[in-house]
Structure formats: C-alpha cells, structure tokens
Amino acid sequence: AQSVSQHNHHVILSEAASLELGCNYSYGGTVNLFWYVQYPGQHLQLLLKYFSGDPLVKGIKGFEAEFIKSKFSFNLRKPSVQWSDTAEYFCAVTSLYNNNDMRFGAGTRLTVKP
Amino acid sequence: NAGVTQTPKFQVLKTGQSMTLQCAQDMNHEYMSWYRQDPGMGLRLIHYSVGAGITDQGEVPNGYNVSRSTTEDFPLRLLSAAPSQTSVYFCASRPGGSTDTQYFGPGTRLTVL
C-alpha cells in the first residue's frame, strides 16, 4: 500500500518568509495527491489537489504544490506566509489501484510569528 | 447545508464499554469514511463506504464496526473499547470519485480509561 512521509514535524517562520513543506510518497503507480490544512479548532479542509495535467497546482490562499514524479514528491509552497497560516498541514495520497484508501502523512505543524 | 456532522464532540469511556460515534452528511455524497488521528501519525483510515449497503476496511479496522443503511448516515461502533482507541475520530464524505474534494466533520475526541 502507498504511504506518505512528511519530514518536517514543526516549522516556525516569521511573517513574510517563504514556505516549503516536504511530502514524499511511496507508490510506483498512478497517484492522486492532496494537501489538507487544519486551522486551530477547525475542520480539515482541502488546500489543493493533483490528479493529472500540469504538475504545478495552485490552491486556495496563495498556496501551490509541485508534483515531481521522478522524486515521488509533492511539496507545498507559499511565497510569503501570514500569521493566519498557522495550522497543521497534511499531505495525502490515493492510488489508482485503490482510490478509496487515502493515506495521510503525519502532518507538519506550522507556526508563523507576527 | 450543515455539511458533515459528528456527535458527540467529546466522550469518555471505560475499558470494555461499547459506544457508537455518529456521522451524518446532507450533501448526498456516495462515499463516506472514518479516520482516527493520533499525535505524530496523521490520519489513518478505519472503514469506508462507497454507497448505502457497501462498506470496506481501511488501514486500521480492528476493534471497529460500521454499517451504511442510508446515504446520509455512517455510524462507527466500538464494541469493547480499549485504551489504544483513545484518539480523535473524523468522519468525511465526498461525492464519488477519488479526485473529488473530501469534506471532513469536526471530530469526536474519545478517551478510553
């Protein structure tokens, strides 16, 4: 089965700094990739997703992610973070083999200092 | 639309007790799922359903039962709670295909003593 690794457990940035959160998956076949965000006290919500086409995907709130198939990666980026981006970020994957089985990474907690 | 709702928000059980976590959605979504979230482990899929009457196991199904008698409801049953089931439980739904956006409920925080 596929699995997801998020190597950054806790990232602390100052406002206006650039963000890149790493996500690697282990599955050799066709995958669908997602980034979810969980703001303090709120539901998980979808930031962006990739399933085909342009490997550079733009999501809500200025986030983007790039799918690099050769590196099995789907890193999340934002050029300039805000205090309101403080949240936990989860990368997730489903495979073409079983697209009902979504696997999540352990999550990365982002703290943005004002 | 209320989206995905879960009850209760908090629950404390003693080892061996049983209980049902409720999940409902009013978006007519075919796919529903249950996850547990543990520190440092992200979300792990417990069970899922692709429609009324159809359920299947996810990554960590042991100790949990589900059924799907209607499109709207997808309850999760703990038959004999164990401390290892202390976790935050999330229900989610999506219209159908795996590329559809999945919507999550607010979660149920369960403690088993």
XYZ file of N, CA and C in Angstrom, chain A residues 32 34 36 38 43-44 46 49 51 88 90 94 98-107, chain B residues 4 31 35 37 40-43 45 48 50 59 90 94 98-102 104-106:
132
model
N -3.119 10.090 -6.934
C -3.750 11.387 -6.737
C -3.155 11.958 -5.459
N -2.865 15.196 -2.502
C -3.662 16.234 -1.845
C -2.845 16.902 -0.744
N -4.058 18.973 2.726
C -5.134 19.449 3.585
C -4.536 20.326 4.668
N -5.452 22.067 8.630
C -6.320 22.069 9.803
C -5.939 23.270 10.649
N -12.205 22.274 11.120
C -12.181 21.040 10.338
C -10.963 21.011 9.425
N -10.596 19.812 9.015
C -9.650 19.715 7.910
C -10.323 20.241 6.649
N -9.517 21.130 2.283
C -8.616 20.898 1.165
C -7.941 22.193 0.734
N -5.161 19.911 -4.861
C -5.051 18.510 -5.231
C -4.467 18.381 -6.631
N -4.272 15.417 -9.808
C -4.541 14.075 -10.304
C -4.077 13.881 -11.738
N -1.917 23.092 11.005
C -1.251 21.832 10.709
C -1.589 21.435 9.283
N -1.357 18.596 6.163
C -1.267 17.170 5.902
C -1.208 16.906 4.402
N -3.875 8.936 -2.779
C -4.626 7.740 -3.143
C -3.999 7.182 -4.412
N -6.285 1.514 -5.599
C -7.386 1.595 -4.640
C -7.631 3.053 -4.307
N -8.455 3.701 -5.089
C -8.627 5.138 -4.900
C -9.571 5.476 -3.758
N -10.061 4.463 -3.032
C -10.864 4.716 -1.841
C -10.036 4.722 -0.572
N -8.787 4.356 -0.660
C -7.922 4.239 0.510
C -6.958 5.420 0.514
N -7.298 6.469 1.233
C -6.460 7.660 1.290
C -5.478 7.525 2.448
N -4.194 7.709 2.146
C -3.158 7.646 3.176
C -2.621 9.046 3.438
N -2.530 9.384 4.717
C -2.059 10.698 5.131
C -0.642 10.616 5.689
N 0.070 11.706 5.542
C 1.321 11.865 6.256
C 1.049 12.243 7.704
N 2.112 12.283 8.500
C 1.973 12.563 9.928
C 1.633 14.018 10.210
N 1.797 14.860 9.208
C 1.447 16.267 9.398
C 2.651 17.124 9.739
N -20.866 17.886 7.021
C -20.653 16.639 7.751
C -20.740 16.951 9.249
N -19.670 8.523 -1.059
C -18.516 7.995 -0.318
C -18.448 8.625 1.066
N -11.795 8.170 9.992
C -10.366 8.212 10.272
C -10.165 8.398 11.770
N -7.128 10.117 14.297
C -5.953 10.976 14.270
C -5.219 10.861 15.586
N 1.514 12.569 15.888
C 2.676 12.054 15.169
C 2.364 11.011 14.118
N 1.071 10.699 13.920
C 0.741 9.630 12.972
C -0.229 10.092 11.892
N -0.644 11.323 11.927
C -1.568 11.783 10.903
C -2.917 11.111 11.043
N -3.652 11.061 9.956
C -4.960 10.407 9.941
C -4.815 9.022 9.322
N -7.095 5.648 7.994
C -8.423 5.233 7.569
C -8.857 3.980 8.316
N -14.507 2.557 5.264
C -15.138 3.464 4.330
C -16.325 2.785 3.663
N -18.765 3.124 -0.052
C -18.941 3.756 -1.367
C -20.416 3.920 -1.721
N -7.114 1.036 6.713
C -5.787 0.666 7.216
C -5.824 0.075 8.630
N -12.448 11.346 12.978
C -13.022 12.219 11.962
C -13.818 11.393 10.961
N -17.380 12.475 0.374
C -17.106 13.110 -0.930
C -18.154 12.605 -1.910
N -12.361 9.517 -6.600
C -11.238 9.797 -5.712
C -10.650 11.183 -5.940
N -10.949 11.820 -7.072
C -10.430 13.166 -7.288
C -11.383 14.233 -6.753
N -12.558 13.797 -6.276
C -13.493 14.758 -5.676
C -12.953 15.258 -4.344
N -13.334 16.451 -3.987
C -12.947 17.007 -2.692
C -13.637 16.252 -1.577
N -12.872 15.912 -0.555
C -13.416 15.228 0.610
C -13.659 16.262 1.703
N -14.592 17.070 5.679
C -14.436 16.465 6.986
C -15.394 17.059 8.004
N -15.781 16.217 8.964
C -16.550 16.683 10.100
C -15.649 17.298 11.155
N -16.226 17.793 12.253
C -15.462 18.498 13.284
C -14.685 17.582 14.210
